[in-house]
Tab-separated table of C-alpha atoms in Angstrom:
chain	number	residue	atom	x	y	z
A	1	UNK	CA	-26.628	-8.207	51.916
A	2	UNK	CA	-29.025	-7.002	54.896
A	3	UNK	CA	-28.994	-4.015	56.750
A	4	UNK	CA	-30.551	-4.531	60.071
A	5	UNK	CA	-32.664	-1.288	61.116
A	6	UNK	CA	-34.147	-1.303	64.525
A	7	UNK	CA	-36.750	1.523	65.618
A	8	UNK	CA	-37.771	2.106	68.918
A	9	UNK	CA	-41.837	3.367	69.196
A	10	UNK	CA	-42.581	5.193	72.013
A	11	UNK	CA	-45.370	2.785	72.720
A	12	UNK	CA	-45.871	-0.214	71.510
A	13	UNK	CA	-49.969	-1.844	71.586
A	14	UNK	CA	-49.646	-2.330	75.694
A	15	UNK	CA	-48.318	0.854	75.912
A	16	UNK	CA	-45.411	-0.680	77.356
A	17	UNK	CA	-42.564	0.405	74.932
A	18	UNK	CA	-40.870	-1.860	72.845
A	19	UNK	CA	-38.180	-2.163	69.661
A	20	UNK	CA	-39.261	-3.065	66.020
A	21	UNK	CA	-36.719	-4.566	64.515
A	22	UNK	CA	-36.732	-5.560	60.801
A	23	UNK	CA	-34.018	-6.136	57.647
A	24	UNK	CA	-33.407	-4.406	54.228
A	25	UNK	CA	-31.628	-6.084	51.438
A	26	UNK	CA	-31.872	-2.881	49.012
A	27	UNK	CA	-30.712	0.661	49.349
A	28	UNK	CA	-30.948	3.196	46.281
A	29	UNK	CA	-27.988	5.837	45.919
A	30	UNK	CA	-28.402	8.886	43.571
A	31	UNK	CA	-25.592	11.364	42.918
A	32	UNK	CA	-26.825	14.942	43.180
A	33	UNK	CA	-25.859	17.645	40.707
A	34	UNK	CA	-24.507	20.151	42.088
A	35	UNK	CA	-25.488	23.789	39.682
A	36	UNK	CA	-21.957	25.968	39.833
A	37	UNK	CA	-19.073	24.704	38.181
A	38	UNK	CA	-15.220	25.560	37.736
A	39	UNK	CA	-14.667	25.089	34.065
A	40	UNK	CA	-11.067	24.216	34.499
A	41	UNK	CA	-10.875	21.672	37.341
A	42	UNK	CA	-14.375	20.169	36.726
A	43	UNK	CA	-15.280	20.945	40.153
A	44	UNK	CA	-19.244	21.229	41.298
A	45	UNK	CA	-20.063	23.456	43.993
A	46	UNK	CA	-23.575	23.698	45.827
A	47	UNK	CA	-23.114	27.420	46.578
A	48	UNK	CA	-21.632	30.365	43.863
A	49	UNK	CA	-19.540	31.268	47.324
A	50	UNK	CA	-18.289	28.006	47.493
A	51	UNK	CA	-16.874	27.558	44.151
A	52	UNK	CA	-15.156	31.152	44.237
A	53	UNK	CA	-13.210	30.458	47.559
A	54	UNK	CA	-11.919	27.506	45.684
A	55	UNK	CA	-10.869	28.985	42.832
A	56	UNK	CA	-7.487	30.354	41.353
A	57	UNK	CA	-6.959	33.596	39.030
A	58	UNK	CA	-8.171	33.211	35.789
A	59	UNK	CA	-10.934	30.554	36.446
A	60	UNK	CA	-13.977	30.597	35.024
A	61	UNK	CA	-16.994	29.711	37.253
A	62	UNK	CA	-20.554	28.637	35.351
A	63	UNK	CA	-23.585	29.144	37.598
A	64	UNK	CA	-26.432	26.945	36.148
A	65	UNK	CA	-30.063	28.848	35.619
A	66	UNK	CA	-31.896	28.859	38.979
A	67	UNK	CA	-32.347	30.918	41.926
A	68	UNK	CA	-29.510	31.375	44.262
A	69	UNK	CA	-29.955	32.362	48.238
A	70	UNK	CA	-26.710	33.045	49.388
A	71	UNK	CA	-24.900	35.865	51.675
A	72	UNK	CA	-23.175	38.109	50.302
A	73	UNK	CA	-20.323	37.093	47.254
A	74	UNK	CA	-17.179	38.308	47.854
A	75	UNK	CA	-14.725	38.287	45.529
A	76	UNK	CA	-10.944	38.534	46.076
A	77	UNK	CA	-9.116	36.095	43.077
A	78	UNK	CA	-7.929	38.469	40.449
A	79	UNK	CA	-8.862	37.384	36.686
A	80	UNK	CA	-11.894	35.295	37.666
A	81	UNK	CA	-14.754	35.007	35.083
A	82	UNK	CA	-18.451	34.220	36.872
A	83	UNK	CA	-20.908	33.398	34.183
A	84	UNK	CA	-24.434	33.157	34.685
A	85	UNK	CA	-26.671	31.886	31.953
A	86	UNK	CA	-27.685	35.320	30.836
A	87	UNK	CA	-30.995	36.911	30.773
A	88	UNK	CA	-33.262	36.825	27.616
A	89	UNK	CA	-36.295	36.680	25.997
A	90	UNK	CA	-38.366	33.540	24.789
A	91	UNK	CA	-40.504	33.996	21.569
A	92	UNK	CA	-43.659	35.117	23.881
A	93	UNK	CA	-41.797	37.765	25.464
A	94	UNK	CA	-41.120	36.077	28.766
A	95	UNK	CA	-37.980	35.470	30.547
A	96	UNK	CA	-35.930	32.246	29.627
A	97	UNK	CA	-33.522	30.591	32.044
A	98	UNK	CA	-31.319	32.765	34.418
A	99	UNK	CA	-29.862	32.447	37.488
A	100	UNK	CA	-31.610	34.608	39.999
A	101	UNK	CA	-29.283	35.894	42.865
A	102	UNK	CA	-31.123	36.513	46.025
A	103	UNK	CA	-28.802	37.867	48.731
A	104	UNK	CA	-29.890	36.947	52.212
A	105	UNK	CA	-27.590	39.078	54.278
A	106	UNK	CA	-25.442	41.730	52.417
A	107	UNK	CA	-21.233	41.399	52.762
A	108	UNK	CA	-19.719	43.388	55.369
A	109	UNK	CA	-18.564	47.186	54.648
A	110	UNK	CA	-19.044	48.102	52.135
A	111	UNK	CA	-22.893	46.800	52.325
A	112	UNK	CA	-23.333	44.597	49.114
A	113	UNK	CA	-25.046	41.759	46.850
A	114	UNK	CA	-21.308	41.074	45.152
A	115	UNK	CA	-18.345	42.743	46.321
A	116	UNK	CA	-16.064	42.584	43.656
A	117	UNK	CA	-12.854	43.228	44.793
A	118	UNK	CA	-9.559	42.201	42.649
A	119	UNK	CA	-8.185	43.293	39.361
A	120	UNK	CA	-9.444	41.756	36.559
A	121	UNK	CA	-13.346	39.709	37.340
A	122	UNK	CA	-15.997	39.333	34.815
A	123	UNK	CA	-19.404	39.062	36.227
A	124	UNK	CA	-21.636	38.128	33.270
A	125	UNK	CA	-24.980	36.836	32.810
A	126	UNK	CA	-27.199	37.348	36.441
A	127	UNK	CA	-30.362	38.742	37.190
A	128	UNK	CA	-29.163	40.374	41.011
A	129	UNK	CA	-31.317	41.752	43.525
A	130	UNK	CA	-29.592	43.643	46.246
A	131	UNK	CA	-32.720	43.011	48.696
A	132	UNK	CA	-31.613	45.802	50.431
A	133	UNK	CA	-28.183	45.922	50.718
A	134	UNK	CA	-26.634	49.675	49.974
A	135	UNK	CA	-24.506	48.445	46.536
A	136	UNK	CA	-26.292	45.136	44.528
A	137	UNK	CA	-22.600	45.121	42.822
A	138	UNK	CA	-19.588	47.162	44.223
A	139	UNK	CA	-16.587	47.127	42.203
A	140	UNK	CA	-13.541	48.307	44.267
A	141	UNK	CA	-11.828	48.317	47.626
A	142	UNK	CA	-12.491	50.918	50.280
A	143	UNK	CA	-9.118	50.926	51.642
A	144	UNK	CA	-7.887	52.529	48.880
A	145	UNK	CA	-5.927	50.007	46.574
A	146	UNK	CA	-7.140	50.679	42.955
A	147	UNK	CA	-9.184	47.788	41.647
A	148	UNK	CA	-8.787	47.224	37.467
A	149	UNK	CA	-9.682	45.737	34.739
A	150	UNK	CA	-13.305	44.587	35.732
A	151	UNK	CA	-16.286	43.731	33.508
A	152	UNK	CA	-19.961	43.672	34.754
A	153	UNK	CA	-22.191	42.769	31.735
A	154	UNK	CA	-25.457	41.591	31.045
A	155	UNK	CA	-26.841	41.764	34.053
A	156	UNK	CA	-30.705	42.779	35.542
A	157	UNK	CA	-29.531	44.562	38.741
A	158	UNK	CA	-32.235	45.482	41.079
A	159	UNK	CA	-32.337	46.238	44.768
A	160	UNK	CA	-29.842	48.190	46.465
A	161	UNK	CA	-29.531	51.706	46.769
A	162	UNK	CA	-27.178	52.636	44.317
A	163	UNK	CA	-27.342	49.513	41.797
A	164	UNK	CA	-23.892	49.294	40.438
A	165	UNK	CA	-21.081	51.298	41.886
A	166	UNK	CA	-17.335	51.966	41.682
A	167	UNK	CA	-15.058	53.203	43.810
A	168	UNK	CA	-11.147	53.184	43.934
A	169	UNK	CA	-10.316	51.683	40.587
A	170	UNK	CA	-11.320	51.565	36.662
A	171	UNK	CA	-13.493	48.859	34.939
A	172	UNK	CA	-13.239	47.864	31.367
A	173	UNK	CA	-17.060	47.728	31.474
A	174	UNK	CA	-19.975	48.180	34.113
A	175	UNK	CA	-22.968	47.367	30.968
A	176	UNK	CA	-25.868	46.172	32.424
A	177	UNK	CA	-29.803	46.645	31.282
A	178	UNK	CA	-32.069	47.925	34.434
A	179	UNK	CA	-29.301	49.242	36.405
């Protein structure tokens, strides 16, 4: 079929105005890949935000290798597992595929990269750079309800003032290289 496409120039050759009018019989669609997945519904998400407000307790989320501008993460679903590719070492000694976090504005109070903030999350596998933000990863909840059970592992964390930090709760494991 045709799709009839009319533009409108600002001039045409008098410098009169005029319409340009003209037919196209072919249009290509592509589907795009979206890089953060929930492992159990199959879902794609553009954002790592996006796919964590949609998921349910004891989800796992899979953030592809690549660099990742968002706001702040918060995170309030209890037993959720976000897995980055990790961070490692190619033959020559450089870095192989990660995904980078980038925050562009830190979450509200308490100032942070990723505000993880219900029992039970795994955050596994991300090079983070707090770019300022007081915490690049807070564990707890400053209204004092004890946060458990959480696992930070494998993880570059750079930026922030105080790296990692914990407050109102216990972890099963804050293990990170270049906290």
């Amino acid at each position: 079929p045709d799709y009839p496409i009319s533009v409108t120039p600002l001039f045409d050759a008098d410098q009169n105005g005029g319409q340009l009018s003209f037919s196209a019989s072919h249009f290509t669609q592509f589907d795009v890949e979206f890089p953060v997945t929930n492992e159990r519904t199959g879902e794609k998400y553009a954002t790592i935000q996006s796919a964590i407000n949609a998921a349910s307790p004891g989800d796992t989320i899979n953030v592809a290798a690549g660099t990742y501008n968002e706001n702040g993460i918060e995170v309030t679903t209890p037993n959720l597992s976000i897995i980055g590719p990790g961070v490692g070492e190619d033959d020559g000694g450089g870095e192989i595929a990660r995904a980078y976090f980038v925050v562009n504005e830190c979450s509200s109070f308490p100032s942070a990269a990723f505000h993880l903030h219900a029992d039970g999350i795994t955050l596994q596998g991300f090079d983070i750079d707090g770019n300022g933000c007081t915490h690049a990863v807070h564990v707890g909840d400053l209204s004092e309800i004890q946060v458990n059970g959480v696992t930070v592992s494998d993880n570059v964390i750079r930026g922030g003032t105080y790296g990692a930090t914990l407050s109102w709760g216990s972890t099963d494991d804050i293990n990170s290289p270049n906290v």
